Short mmCIF file of C-alpha atoms in Angstrom, two decimals:
data_model
loop_
_atom_site.label_atom_id
_atom_site.label_comp_id
_atom_site.label_asym_id
_atom_site.label_seq_id
_atom_site.Cartn_x
_atom_site.Cartn_y
_atom_site.Cartn_z
CA UNK G 1 -21.53 -24.79 29.39
CA UNK G 2 -20.30 -28.44 30.84
CA UNK G 3 -17.39 -28.63 28.28
CA UNK G 4 -15.16 -25.39 29.16
CA UNK G 5 -13.59 -26.80 32.53
CA UNK G 6 -11.38 -23.67 32.76
CA UNK G 7 -14.91 -20.95 32.98
CA UNK G 8 -14.51 -20.19 36.75
CA UNK G 9 -18.08 -17.92 36.75
CA UNK G 10 -20.51 -18.78 34.95
CA UNK G 11 -21.28 -16.35 31.00
CA UNK G 12 -23.15 -16.14 28.59
CA UNK G 13 -23.31 -17.57 24.98
CA UNK G 14 -21.85 -13.85 23.66
CA UNK G 15 -19.71 -13.22 26.77
CA UNK G 16 -18.06 -15.81 26.09
CA UNK G 17 -17.16 -15.48 22.33
CA UNK G 18 -16.11 -11.86 23.20
CA UNK G 19 -13.99 -13.56 26.21
CA UNK G 20 -12.75 -15.70 22.78
CA UNK G 21 -12.11 -13.15 20.50
CA UNK G 22 -10.44 -10.78 22.93
CA UNK G 23 -8.48 -13.83 23.10
CA UNK G 24 -8.17 -14.63 19.11
CA UNK G 25 -6.98 -10.65 19.09
CA UNK G 26 -4.64 -11.06 21.61
CA UNK G 27 -2.69 -13.60 19.93
CA UNK G 28 -3.61 -11.47 16.56
CA UNK G 29 -1.13 -8.61 17.46
CA UNK G 30 1.93 -11.56 17.06
CA UNK G 31 1.90 -13.52 13.70
CA UNK G 32 -0.09 -13.45 10.90
CA UNK G 33 -3.75 -14.45 9.78
CA UNK G 34 -2.43 -17.48 8.18
CA UNK G 35 -0.93 -18.84 11.06
CA UNK G 36 -4.19 -17.51 13.67
CA UNK G 37 -5.71 -20.47 13.59
CA UNK G 38 -9.30 -22.21 15.25
CA UNK G 39 -6.93 -24.09 16.25
CA UNK G 40 -4.22 -22.35 18.11
CA UNK G 41 -6.88 -20.21 19.37
CA UNK G 42 -8.43 -23.89 21.29
CA UNK G 43 -5.34 -24.71 22.74
CA UNK G 44 -4.66 -21.12 24.27
CA UNK G 45 -7.71 -21.33 25.38
CA UNK G 46 -7.51 -24.25 26.73
CA UNK G 47 -10.96 -26.13 24.89
CA UNK G 48 -12.41 -27.61 21.88
CA UNK G 49 -11.97 -27.10 18.25
CA UNK G 50 -15.61 -28.02 17.64
CA UNK G 51 -17.19 -25.22 20.35
CA UNK G 52 -14.92 -22.81 18.59
CA UNK G 53 -16.51 -23.32 15.38
CA UNK G 54 -19.83 -22.89 17.81
CA UNK G 55 -18.96 -19.24 18.50
CA UNK G 56 -17.61 -18.12 15.28
CA UNK G 57 -18.13 -20.42 12.37
CA UNK G 58 -15.76 -21.10 10.45
CA UNK G 59 -11.85 -20.30 9.92
CA UNK G 60 -12.80 -17.02 7.28
CA UNK G 61 -15.28 -15.27 9.61
CA UNK G 62 -12.88 -16.21 13.01
CA UNK G 63 -10.51 -14.19 10.85
CA UNK G 64 -13.10 -11.51 9.83
CA UNK G 65 -14.05 -10.65 13.95
CA UNK G 66 -10.19 -11.28 14.21
CA UNK G 67 -9.91 -8.08 12.08
CA UNK G 68 -12.11 -6.62 12.78
CA UNK G 69 -12.56 -6.43 16.31
CA UNK G 70 -8.53 -5.26 16.09
CA UNK G 71 -9.79 -2.38 13.87
CA UNK G 72 -12.36 -1.06 16.04
CA UNK G 73 -9.56 -1.12 18.55
CA UNK G 74 -7.94 0.85 16.90
CA UNK G 75 -9.73 3.61 16.18
CA UNK G 76 -10.62 3.22 19.45
CA UNK G 77 -7.14 4.13 20.74
CA UNK G 78 -6.40 6.44 18.30
CA UNK G 79 -9.05 8.86 18.82
CA UNK G 80 -8.63 13.11 19.77
CA UNK G 81 -8.01 13.62 23.05
CA UNK G 82 -10.36 17.22 22.20
CA UNK G 83 -7.55 19.66 24.13
CA UNK G 84 -5.57 21.50 23.46
CA UNK G 85 -4.71 22.56 19.61
CA UNK G 86 -5.06 20.81 15.90
CA UNK G 87 -1.52 19.72 15.73
CA UNK G 88 -1.63 18.28 19.62
CA UNK G 89 -3.99 16.31 19.40
CA UNK G 90 -2.98 15.10 15.74
CA UNK G 91 0.99 14.89 17.59
CA UNK G 92 -1.53 11.97 20.62
CA UNK G 93 -3.61 10.62 17.55
CA UNK G 94 0.24 9.99 15.43
CA UNK G 95 1.81 8.57 18.79
CA UNK G 96 -1.08 6.15 19.84
CA UNK G 97 -1.26 4.67 15.80
CA UNK G 98 2.61 4.47 16.22
CA UNK G 99 2.20 2.86 19.60
CA UNK G 100 -0.57 0.31 18.58
CA UNK G 101 1.62 -0.86 15.13
CA UNK G 102 4.44 -1.40 17.25
CA UNK G 103 2.04 -3.46 19.43
CA UNK G 104 0.95 -5.35 17.28
CA UNK G 105 2.69 -5.51 13.77
CA UNK G 106 2.35 -8.91 12.93
CA UNK G 107 -1.26 -8.94 12.72
CA UNK G 108 -1.34 -5.70 10.66
CA UNK G 109 1.43 -6.12 8.18
CA UNK G 110 -0.64 -8.98 7.45
CA UNK G 111 -3.80 -6.68 7.88
CA UNK G 112 -2.19 -4.56 5.64
CA UNK G 113 -1.17 -7.46 2.63
CA UNK G 114 -4.27 -9.72 3.01
CA UNK G 115 -6.10 -6.36 2.47
CA UNK G 116 -4.27 -5.35 -0.33
CA UNK G 117 -3.43 -8.43 -1.80
CA UNK G 118 -7.30 -8.38 -2.62
CA UNK G 119 -8.72 -11.15 0.46
CA UNK G 120 -12.22 -9.06 0.14
CA UNK G 121 -12.93 -9.17 3.44
CA UNK G 122 -10.64 -7.81 4.47
CA UNK G 123 -10.45 -4.66 2.52
CA UNK G 124 -13.60 -4.30 3.10
CA UNK G 125 -13.46 -3.76 6.60
CA UNK G 126 -9.64 -2.40 5.70
CA UNK G 127 -10.50 0.37 4.41
CA UNK G 128 -13.25 1.04 6.13
CA UNK G 129 -10.94 1.53 9.00
CA UNK G 130 -9.13 3.90 7.29
CA UNK G 131 -11.95 6.13 5.78
CA UNK G 132 -13.29 6.24 9.53
CA UNK G 133 -9.35 7.18 11.10
CA UNK G 134 -9.20 10.65 8.29
CA UNK G 135 -13.08 10.78 8.26
CA UNK G 136 -12.18 12.59 12.02
CA UNK G 137 -10.26 14.95 10.14
CA UNK G 138 -13.16 16.43 8.92
CA UNK G 139 -15.92 15.53 11.73
CA UNK G 140 -16.12 16.10 15.67
CA UNK G 141 -13.59 17.40 18.00
CA UNK G 142 -10.20 17.63 15.80
CA UNK G 143 -12.17 19.00 13.10
CA UNK G 144 -12.84 22.19 14.42
CA UNK G 145 -9.07 23.18 15.25
CA UNK G 146 -8.66 21.32 11.52
CA UNK G 147 -8.24 24.86 9.91
CA UNK G 148 -4.78 25.09 11.66
CA UNK G 149 -3.74 22.01 9.50
CA UNK G 150 -5.08 23.59 6.48
CA UNK G 151 -7.36 20.61 6.33
CA UNK G 152 -10.80 22.88 4.16
CA UNK G 153 -13.45 19.39 3.28
CA UNK G 154 -13.33 19.40 -1.06
CA UNK G 155 -12.25 16.34 -2.65
CA UNK G 156 -8.30 18.39 -3.34
CA UNK G 157 -7.85 17.86 0.29
CA UNK G 158 -9.64 14.66 0.92
CA UNK G 159 -7.80 12.80 -2.17
CA UNK G 160 -3.97 14.80 -0.36
CA UNK G 161 -5.83 13.15 2.86
CA UNK G 162 -6.11 9.70 1.93
CA UNK G 163 -2.18 9.70 0.10
CA UNK G 164 -1.77 10.55 4.03
CA UNK G 165 -2.72 7.37 4.95
CA UNK G 166 -0.64 5.75 2.93
CA UNK G 167 2.79 7.81 3.62
CA UNK G 168 2.67 7.60 7.23
CA UNK G 169 1.53 4.12 7.35
CA UNK G 170 4.21 3.48 4.92
CA UNK G 171 5.96 5.33 7.68
CA UNK G 172 5.23 3.87 11.27
CA UNK G 173 5.31 -0.06 9.39
CA UNK G 174 8.48 0.80 8.02
CA UNK G 175 10.09 2.65 11.19
CA UNK G 176 8.91 -0.30 12.68
CA UNK G 177 10.66 -3.07 11.51
CA UNK G 178 14.18 -1.22 10.30
CA UNK G 179 14.02 2.03 12.96
CA UNK G 180 17.01 3.06 11.42
CA UNK G 181 18.61 5.25 14.43
CA UNK G 182 15.71 7.45 14.30
CA UNK G 183 14.29 7.84 17.72
CA UNK G 184 9.81 7.48 18.44
CA UNK G 185 9.95 11.22 19.25
CA UNK G 186 11.54 11.95 15.85
CA UNK G 187 9.35 10.21 13.95
CA UNK G 188 6.21 11.50 16.01
CA UNK G 189 7.46 14.89 15.42
CA UNK G 190 8.01 13.83 11.28
CA UNK G 191 4.68 12.18 11.66
CA UNK G 192 3.02 15.06 12.51
CA UNK G 193 4.76 18.49 10.72
CA UNK G 194 3.85 16.25 7.38
CA UNK G 195 0.58 16.71 7.21
CA UNK G 196 0.31 20.15 7.15
CA UNK G 197 3.67 20.07 5.34
CA UNK G 198 1.65 18.43 1.86
CA UNK G 199 -1.10 20.96 2.82
CA UNK G 200 1.11 23.93 3.43
CA UNK G 201 1.23 24.68 -0.91
CA UNK G 202 -2.42 23.74 -2.27
CA UNK G 203 -2.72 26.39 1.65
CA UNK G 204 -0.76 29.28 -0.57
CA UNK G 205 -2.35 28.62 -3.96
CA UNK G 206 -6.21 29.73 -2.24
CA UNK G 207 -4.85 32.79 -0.13
CA UNK E 1 10.52 -21.22 -36.75
CA UNK E 2 8.36 -22.73 -39.38
CA UNK E 3 5.92 -23.33 -36.72
CA UNK E 4 5.02 -19.40 -36.81
CA UNK E 5 3.40 -18.40 -39.62
CA UNK E 6 2.61 -15.20 -39.12
CA UNK E 7 5.53 -14.02 -39.01
CA UNK E 8 6.80 -13.05 -41.81
CA UNK E 9 10.60 -12.09 -41.34
CA UNK E 10 13.07 -14.80 -40.36
CA UNK E 11 13.79 -13.86 -36.67
CA UNK E 12 15.89 -14.90 -33.31
CA UNK E 13 14.65 -16.65 -30.83
CA UNK E 14 15.50 -13.78 -28.67
CA UNK E 15 14.37 -11.42 -30.19
CA UNK E 16 11.02 -13.81 -31.06
CA UNK E 17 10.55 -13.42 -27.41
CA UNK E 18 10.68 -9.73 -27.46
CA UNK E 19 8.17 -9.22 -29.71
CA UNK E 20 5.88 -11.71 -27.27
CA UNK E 21 6.92 -9.74 -24.15
CA UNK E 22 5.68 -6.89 -25.99
CA UNK E 23 3.07 -8.41 -26.74
CA UNK E 24 2.40 -9.38 -22.92
CA UNK E 25 3.54 -5.80 -21.87
CA UNK E 26 0.71 -4.13 -23.69
CA UNK E 27 -1.81 -7.01 -23.37
CA UNK E 28 -1.07 -6.53 -19.15
CA UNK E 29 -2.12 -2.69 -19.61
CA UNK E 30 -5.52 -2.99 -19.61
CA UNK E 31 -6.70 -7.37 -17.57
CA UNK E 32 -4.86 -7.90 -13.78
CA UNK E 33 -2.26 -10.92 -13.76
CA UNK E 34 -4.85 -13.47 -13.52
CA UNK E 35 -6.99 -12.89 -16.07
CA UNK E 36 -3.24 -12.36 -18.36
CA UNK E 37 -2.86 -15.86 -19.62
CA UNK E 38 -0.12 -18.06 -21.76
CA UNK E 39 -3.45 -19.25 -23.69
CA UNK E 40 -4.76 -14.95 -24.13
CA UNK E 41 -0.98 -14.04 -25.45
CA UNK E 42 -0.82 -17.51 -28.00
CA UNK E 43 -4.29 -16.19 -29.20
CA UNK E 44 -3.46 -12.69 -29.72
CA UNK E 45 0.21 -13.40 -31.01
CA UNK E 46 -1.37 -16.32 -33.45
CA UNK E 47 1.31 -18.37 -32.15
CA UNK E 48 0.27 -21.69 -30.20
CA UNK E 49 0.35 -22.70 -26.72
CA UNK E 50 3.68 -24.64 -26.90
CA UNK E 51 6.00 -22.25 -28.91
CA UNK E 52 4.98 -20.41 -25.94
CA UNK E 53 6.21 -22.10 -23.17
CA UNK E 54 9.01 -23.08 -25.15
CA UNK E 55 10.37 -19.26 -24.64
CA UNK E 56 8.47 -18.86 -21.12
CA UNK E 57 8.52 -21.79 -19.54
CA UNK E 58 5.88 -21.31 -17.38
CA UNK E 59 2.51 -19.38 -16.33
CA UNK E 60 4.54 -17.81 -14.10
CA UNK E 61 8.01 -17.63 -15.24
CA UNK E 62 5.91 -15.46 -18.51
CA UNK E 63 4.62 -12.89 -14.89
CA UNK E 64 7.33 -11.59 -13.87
CA UNK E 65 8.73 -11.26 -16.96
CA UNK E 66 6.55 -8.47 -17.53
CA UNK E 67 6.38 -7.46 -14.66
CA UNK E 68 9.58 -6.68 -14.59
CA UNK E 69 9.17 -5.53 -18.24
CA UNK E 70 6.22 -3.32 -17.08
CA UNK E 71 8.27 -2.27 -14.94
CA UNK E 72 11.54 -1.13 -16.61
CA UNK E 73 9.68 0.62 -19.17
CA UNK E 74 8.00 2.75 -16.23
CA UNK E 75 11.67 3.09 -14.76
CA UNK E 76 12.37 5.24 -17.91
CA UNK E 77 9.95 6.22 -19.48
CA UNK E 78 9.86 8.55 -15.55
CA UNK E 79 13.49 9.55 -16.61
CA UNK E 80 14.39 12.73 -15.47
CA UNK E 81 15.52 15.07 -17.68
CA UNK E 82 18.72 17.22 -16.58
CA UNK E 83 17.88 19.90 -17.55
CA UNK E 84 15.85 22.31 -15.25
CA UNK E 85 15.85 22.71 -11.29
CA UNK E 86 14.36 20.35 -9.07
CA UNK E 87 11.21 21.15 -9.46
CA UNK E 88 10.34 21.53 -12.88
CA UNK E 89 11.99 18.18 -13.91
CA UNK E 90 10.51 16.72 -10.43
CA UNK E 91 6.97 17.57 -12.37
CA UNK E 92 7.61 15.92 -15.66
CA UNK E 93 8.59 12.59 -14.07
CA UNK E 94 5.70 12.42 -12.07
CA UNK E 95 3.44 14.01 -15.56
CA UNK E 96 4.69 11.13 -16.52
CA UNK E 97 4.19 8.82 -14.09
CA UNK E 98 0.79 9.94 -13.73
CA UNK E 99 0.32 8.85 -17.87
CA UNK E 100 1.61 5.49 -17.45
CA UNK E 101 -0.47 4.62 -14.68
CA UNK E 102 -3.55 6.14 -16.60
CA UNK E 103 -3.14 3.52 -19.49
CA UNK E 104 -1.39 0.49 -17.59
CA UNK E 105 -4.41 0.90 -14.86
CA UNK E 106 -4.93 -2.79 -15.30
CA UNK E 107 -2.04 -4.17 -14.73
CA UNK E 108 -0.42 -1.86 -12.89
CA UNK E 109 -3.32 -1.79 -9.91
CA UNK E 110 -2.74 -5.94 -9.94
CA UNK E 111 1.71 -5.11 -9.47
CA UNK E 112 0.95 -3.20 -6.30
CA UNK E 113 -1.97 -5.67 -5.26
CA UNK E 114 0.32 -8.40 -5.63
CA UNK E 115 3.54 -7.24 -4.51
CA UNK E 116 1.81 -6.54 -1.48
CA UNK E 117 -0.79 -9.43 -1.06
CA UNK E 118 2.98 -11.17 -0.41
CA UNK E 119 3.31 -13.18 -3.99
CA UNK E 120 6.94 -13.42 -3.29
CA UNK E 121 8.21 -12.93 -7.33
CA UNK E 122 6.01 -9.41 -7.73
CA UNK E 123 6.99 -8.10 -4.14
CA UNK E 124 11.48 -7.99 -4.93
CA UNK E 125 10.34 -6.48 -8.96
CA UNK E 126 8.15 -4.06 -7.15
CA UNK E 127 10.86 -3.56 -4.59
CA UNK E 128 13.46 -3.01 -6.84
CA UNK E 129 11.30 -0.61 -8.97
CA UNK E 130 9.77 1.47 -6.33
CA UNK E 131 13.43 1.83 -4.68
CA UNK E 132 15.50 2.68 -8.06
CA UNK E 133 12.26 5.11 -9.03
CA UNK E 134 12.84 7.29 -5.60
CA UNK E 135 17.20 6.59 -5.98
CA UNK E 136 16.72 8.79 -8.46
CA UNK E 137 16.43 11.80 -5.82
CA UNK E 138 19.53 10.81 -3.77
CA UNK E 139 21.55 9.91 -6.69
CA UNK E 140 21.77 11.89 -10.93
CA UNK E 141 20.61 15.14 -12.48
CA UNK E 142 18.20 15.59 -10.07
CA UNK E 143 20.28 14.67 -7.47
CA UNK E 144 22.41 18.28 -8.19
CA UNK E 145 19.19 20.66 -8.08
CA UNK E 146 17.82 18.02 -5.26
CA UNK E 147 18.32 20.59 -1.97
CA UNK E 148 15.73 23.11 -3.41
CA UNK E 149 13.38 20.61 -2.70
CA UNK E 150 15.24 20.08 1.51
CA UNK E 151 16.20 16.16 -0.48
CA UNK E 152 19.85 15.76 1.87
CA UNK E 153 20.23 12.05 1.91
CA UNK E 154 20.12 11.10 5.47
CA UNK E 155 17.54 7.95 7.51
CA UNK E 156 14.92 10.53 8.66
CA UNK E 157 14.82 11.35 5.06
CA UNK E 158 14.75 8.16 3.72
CA UNK E 159 11.92 6.62 5.51
CA UNK E 160 10.14 9.83 4.73
CA UNK E 161 10.97 9.65 1.18
CA UNK E 162 10.08 6.11 1.53
CA UNK E 163 6.37 7.33 3.23
CA UNK E 164 6.11 9.54 0.71
CA UNK E 165 6.64 6.89 -2.94
CA UNK E 166 2.77 5.47 -0.86
CA UNK E 167 1.45 9.54 -0.96
CA UNK E 168 2.15 9.17 -4.73
CA UNK E 169 0.93 5.38 -5.40
CA UNK E 170 -2.04 6.12 -3.21
CA UNK E 171 -3.38 9.14 -4.58
CA UNK E 172 -2.99 8.98 -8.19
CA UNK E 173 -4.00 5.39 -8.52
CA UNK E 174 -7.35 6.75 -6.35
CA UNK E 175 -7.21 9.92 -9.27
CA UNK E 176 -6.78 8.11 -12.39
CA UNK E 177 -10.64 4.75 -10.85
CA UNK E 178 -12.09 7.99 -9.52
CA UNK E 179 -10.53 11.99 -11.07
CA UNK E 180 -13.33 13.37 -7.99
CA UNK E 181 -13.19 16.74 -10.70
CA UNK E 182 -9.79 17.66 -10.28
CA UNK E 183 -7.85 17.91 -13.76
CA UNK E 184 -4.32 16.00 -14.39
CA UNK E 185 -3.30 19.99 -14.20
CA UNK E 186 -4.16 20.61 -10.86
CA UNK E 187 -3.40 16.65 -10.11
CA UNK E 188 0.21 17.28 -11.05
CA UNK E 189 0.37 21.01 -8.69
CA UNK E 190 -0.23 19.43 -6.15
CA UNK E 191 1.51 16.58 -6.99
CA UNK E 192 5.03 17.77 -7.29
CA UNK E 193 4.34 20.62 -4.43
CA UNK E 194 3.89 17.73 -1.70
CA UNK E 195 7.55 15.98 -2.01
CA UNK E 196 9.00 19.69 -1.00
CA UNK E 197 5.58 20.41 1.28
CA UNK E 198 6.42 17.18 3.15
CA UNK E 199 9.91 17.93 4.11
CA UNK E 200 9.95 21.32 4.29
CA UNK E 201 9.08 21.13 8.62
CA UNK E 202 12.40 19.19 8.70
CA UNK E 203 14.29 21.45 5.95
CA UNK E 204 13.41 24.77 8.76
CA UNK E 205 14.84 21.88 11.71
CA UNK E 206 17.92 21.68 10.30
CA UNK E 207 18.06 26.37 9.96
#
């Protein structure tokens, strides 16, 4: 540990790695994966590249660790509150999703592009993250209220929810890129109404 | 032209290029861009690679030409009929979109991934193609009936339609990949109802 002159207290390797990973995620918010190098992290952390390779193995493993952590953060911050009706909880989660994307725009865009572009490691994290986010609509506190949104756990509804996740991602990324005079409140109202709206024709069919 | 022993009639260079491009697009239906090489085309067309380089320049230019032609085809086959109500015309266009994606799945997936993955040439063609497809909802024969769908040409509605295009693409690609017991008719019904459904909350707001 004597290499790390910037460390004031003695840390375990695990907590040191945690600290470096948190810094990586922070850097990832404002730059793409391409621009997130071990060199950048070494410079920001004030430690040697060699030590970073010791903690993360190689660049790809470092990227995977950062993206996994960022996805975990997104999952955590968008957790439904468990209080109030389904639409209220959905609106709250969506608000925190919008703010997360706005604050981590560069990294988030590069994750979406990297995953869509066929980078297998990123794709897996991205797919699992999206599945975890949408599974919440069918399980847990929000799901208890989900009938109000027209959410029944059937293959057609699952397929629609998957498409709705793409809708939401596209709308939010575009809005952050260029708001078109649409306020955050207007955006949130549109997003919260879109899922019940897109499911409404199916509910009409069932009844 | 004497190199092309398989050509029975004398063709102009332009029409020969057209013929080769059509063959390229046909091959693209069942393979990704990565697997669509000048070599494959030369083999299928029974002509020399050298001649293909003469017609298309290089591999990237060949890919761009194929993808542009495929996008033009998609635009043409999904043209609204101009007959019947807006929902009927939308349903017709969507049915032809679904069939196109099903018939050209491998190539279409690789286009979407390549464009999303930051390949600039593909991205431009993809973006223009998507813009042209969705512009139809605001212009031309379908637009005359579009009020019935809640389509007013405002920034929020444009943003929603952009997201809806992502919704539709995701749902159709997923359905073609794995139908989950959902029939083509059920899928088409879901897709046709999704746009009015997603716009309905905004119309309620306006009235």
